Coordinates of C-alpha atoms in Angstrom, one line a residue:
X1 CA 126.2 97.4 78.0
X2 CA 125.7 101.4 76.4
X3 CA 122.8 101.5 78.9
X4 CA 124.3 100.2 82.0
X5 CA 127.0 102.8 81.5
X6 CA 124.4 105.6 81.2
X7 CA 123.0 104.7 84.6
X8 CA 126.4 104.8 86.1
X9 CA 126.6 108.3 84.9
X10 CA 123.8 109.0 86.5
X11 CA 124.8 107.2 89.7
X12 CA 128.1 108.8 90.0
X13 CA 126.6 112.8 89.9
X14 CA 126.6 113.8 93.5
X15 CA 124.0 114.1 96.3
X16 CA 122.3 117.2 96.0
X17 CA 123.6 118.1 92.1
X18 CA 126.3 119.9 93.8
X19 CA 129.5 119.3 92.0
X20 CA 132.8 119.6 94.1
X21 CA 135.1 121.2 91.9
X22 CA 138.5 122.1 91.8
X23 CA 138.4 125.9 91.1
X24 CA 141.5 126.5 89.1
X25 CA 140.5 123.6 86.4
X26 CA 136.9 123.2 87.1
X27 CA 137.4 119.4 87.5
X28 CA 136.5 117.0 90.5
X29 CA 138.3 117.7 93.1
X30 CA 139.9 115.2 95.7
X31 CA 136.6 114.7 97.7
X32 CA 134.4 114.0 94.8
X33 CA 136.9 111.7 92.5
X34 CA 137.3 109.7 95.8
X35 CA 133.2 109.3 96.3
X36 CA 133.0 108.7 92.5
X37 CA 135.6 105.9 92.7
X38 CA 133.8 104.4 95.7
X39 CA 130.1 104.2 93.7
X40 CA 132.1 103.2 90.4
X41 CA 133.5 100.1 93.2
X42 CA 129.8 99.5 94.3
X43 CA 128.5 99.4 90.9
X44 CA 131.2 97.1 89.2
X45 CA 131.3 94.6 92.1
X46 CA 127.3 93.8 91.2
X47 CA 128.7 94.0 87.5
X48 CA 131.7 91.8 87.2
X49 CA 133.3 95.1 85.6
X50 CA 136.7 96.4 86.6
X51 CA 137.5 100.2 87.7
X52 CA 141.2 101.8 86.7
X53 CA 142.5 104.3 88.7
X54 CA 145.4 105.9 87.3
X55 CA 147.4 109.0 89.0
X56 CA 149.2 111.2 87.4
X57 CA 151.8 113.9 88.4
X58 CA 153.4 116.4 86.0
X59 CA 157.1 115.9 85.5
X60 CA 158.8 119.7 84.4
X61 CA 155.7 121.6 86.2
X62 CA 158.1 123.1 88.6
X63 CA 160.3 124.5 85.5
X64 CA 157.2 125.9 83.9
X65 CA 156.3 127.8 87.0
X66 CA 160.0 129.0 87.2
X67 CA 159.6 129.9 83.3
X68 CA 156.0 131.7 83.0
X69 CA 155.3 132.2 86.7
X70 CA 152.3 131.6 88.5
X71 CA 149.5 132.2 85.9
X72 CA 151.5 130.6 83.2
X73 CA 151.4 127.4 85.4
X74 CA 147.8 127.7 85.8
X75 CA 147.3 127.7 82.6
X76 CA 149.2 124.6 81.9
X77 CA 147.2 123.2 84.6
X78 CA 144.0 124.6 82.8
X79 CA 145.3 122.8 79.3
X80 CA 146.2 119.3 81.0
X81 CA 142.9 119.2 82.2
X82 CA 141.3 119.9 79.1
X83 CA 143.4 117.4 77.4
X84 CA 142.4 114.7 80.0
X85 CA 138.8 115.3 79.3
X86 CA 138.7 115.2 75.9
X87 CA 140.5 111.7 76.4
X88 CA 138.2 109.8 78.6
X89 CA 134.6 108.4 78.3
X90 CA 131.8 110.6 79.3
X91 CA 130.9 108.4 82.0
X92 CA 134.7 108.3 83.5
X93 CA 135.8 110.6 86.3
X94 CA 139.1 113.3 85.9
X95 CA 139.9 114.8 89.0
X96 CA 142.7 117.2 90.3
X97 CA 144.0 116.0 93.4
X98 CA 146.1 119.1 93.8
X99 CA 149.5 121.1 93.1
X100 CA 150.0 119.3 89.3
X101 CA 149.0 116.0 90.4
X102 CA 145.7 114.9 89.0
X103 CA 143.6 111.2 89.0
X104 CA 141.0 109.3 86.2
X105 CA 138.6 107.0 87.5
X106 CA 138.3 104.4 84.5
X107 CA 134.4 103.1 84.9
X108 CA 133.0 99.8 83.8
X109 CA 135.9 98.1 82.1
X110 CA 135.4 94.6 81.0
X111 CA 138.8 94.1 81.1
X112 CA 141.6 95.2 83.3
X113 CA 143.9 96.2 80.4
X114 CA 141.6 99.2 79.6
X115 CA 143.0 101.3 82.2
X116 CA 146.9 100.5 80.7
X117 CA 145.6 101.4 77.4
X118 CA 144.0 104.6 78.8
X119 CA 147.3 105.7 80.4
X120 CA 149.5 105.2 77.4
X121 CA 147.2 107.0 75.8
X122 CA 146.9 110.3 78.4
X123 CA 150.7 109.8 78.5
X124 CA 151.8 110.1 74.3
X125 CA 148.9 113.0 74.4
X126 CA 150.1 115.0 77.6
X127 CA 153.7 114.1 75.7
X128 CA 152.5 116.4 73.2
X129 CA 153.6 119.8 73.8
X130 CA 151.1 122.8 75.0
X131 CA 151.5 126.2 73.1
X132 CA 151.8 129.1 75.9
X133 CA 152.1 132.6 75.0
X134 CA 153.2 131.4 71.7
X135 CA 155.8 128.8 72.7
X136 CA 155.7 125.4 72.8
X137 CA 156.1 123.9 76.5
X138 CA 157.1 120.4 77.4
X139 CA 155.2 119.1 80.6
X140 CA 154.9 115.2 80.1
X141 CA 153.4 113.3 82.8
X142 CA 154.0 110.2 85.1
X143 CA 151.6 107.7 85.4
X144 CA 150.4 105.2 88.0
X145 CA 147.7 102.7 87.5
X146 CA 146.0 100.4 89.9
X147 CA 142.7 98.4 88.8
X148 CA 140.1 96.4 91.0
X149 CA 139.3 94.4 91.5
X150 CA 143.2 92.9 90.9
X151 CA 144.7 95.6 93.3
X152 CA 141.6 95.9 95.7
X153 CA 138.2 97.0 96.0
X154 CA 138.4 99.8 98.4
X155 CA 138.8 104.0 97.1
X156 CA 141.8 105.0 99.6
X157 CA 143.4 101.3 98.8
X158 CA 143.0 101.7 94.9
X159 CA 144.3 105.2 94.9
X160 CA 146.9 104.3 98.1
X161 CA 148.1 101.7 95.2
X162 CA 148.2 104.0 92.0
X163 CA 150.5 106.3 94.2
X164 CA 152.9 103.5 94.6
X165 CA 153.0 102.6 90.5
X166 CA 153.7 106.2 90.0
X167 CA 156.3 106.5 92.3
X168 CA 158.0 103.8 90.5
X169 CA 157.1 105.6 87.4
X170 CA 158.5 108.7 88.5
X171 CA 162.0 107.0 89.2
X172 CA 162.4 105.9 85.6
X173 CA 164.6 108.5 83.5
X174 CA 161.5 109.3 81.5
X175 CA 158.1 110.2 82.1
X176 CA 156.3 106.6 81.7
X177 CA 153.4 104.4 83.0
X178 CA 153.7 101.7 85.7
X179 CA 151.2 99.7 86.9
X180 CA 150.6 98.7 90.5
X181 CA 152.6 95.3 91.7
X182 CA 152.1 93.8 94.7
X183 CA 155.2 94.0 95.5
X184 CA 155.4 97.4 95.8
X185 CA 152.7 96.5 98.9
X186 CA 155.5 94.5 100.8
X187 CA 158.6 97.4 99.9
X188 CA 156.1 99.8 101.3
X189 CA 155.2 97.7 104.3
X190 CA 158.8 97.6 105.0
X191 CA 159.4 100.6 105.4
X192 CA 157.0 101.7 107.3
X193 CA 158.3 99.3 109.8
X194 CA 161.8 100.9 109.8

């Protein structure tokens, strides 16, 4: 299994050994976490491994800009990612997607509950809060997780689907983690039509 893994690292470095970056945070950016997620699809399919995609978005980030202004935001930004790295496998992808909103690429699970047990753990640790300028800020995040090949075995579906668990995340009262249902599919598909 440890080897397998190491070759999907491998695999999922980009053509050319140019890493697309975000430049605030230095992680993937959008681009790149959506070509990771389709090799990590290509790769577990021949498998039999599952891929977690999880999305996050950062619930008082607007409030922390208001507080510390524009570089204290960035920096918050700076720490979440930090803290997001330090929290995955070597071989998974974190990627900033943009504004506060950021996505992990879970790699080679051998079972689906991985990725749940991987958000509840980026949630209690982004729950923790960040020391800025001396003081502590709150910014906990919201969570949405979708896993194939369960939710689908396509990027834009995948992440299309971890938007819609953290939408319903994002209406709870609390930052929390939902996980895609497919009835969230059929609301969506409704109203669409209206």
């Amino acid at each position: 299994f440890g080897t397998a893994v190491m070759r999907l690292a491998r695999r999922l470095r980009l053509p050319g050994g140019t890493p697309r970056r975000d430049p605030r945070t230095g992680l993937a950016d959008e681009a790149a976490c959506r070509d990771r997620l389709d090799q990590a699809l290509a790769l577990a399919g021949r498998q039999g491994w599952h891929v977690g995609v999880l999305v996050l978005d950062l619930r008082q980030f607007r409030a922390v800009n208001e507080t510390f202004g524009r570089a204290g935001g960035d920096a918050i930004l700076d720490l979440v990612g930090a803290r997001l790295r330090h929290a995955v496998r070597r071989e998974d992808t974190v990627a900033r997607l943009g504004a506060d909103r950021f996505a992990v690429v879970q790699t080679a699970l051998p079972q689906p509950e991985g990725a749940v047990r991987l958000a509840t753990r980026l949630a209690a640790g982004l729950g923790q809060a960040f020391l800025l300028n001396g003081q502590r800020v709150e910014c906990r995040a919201d969570i949405g997780v979708a896993v194939a090949p369960t939710d689908g075995n396509e990027a834009c579906l995948l992440l299309a689907r971890a938007e819609q668990a953290l939408a319903t995340a994002r209406a709870l009262p609390e930052a929390g983690v939902a996980c895609f249902e497919p009835a969230q599919d059929a609301t969506m598909r409704r109203r669409r039509c209206w």
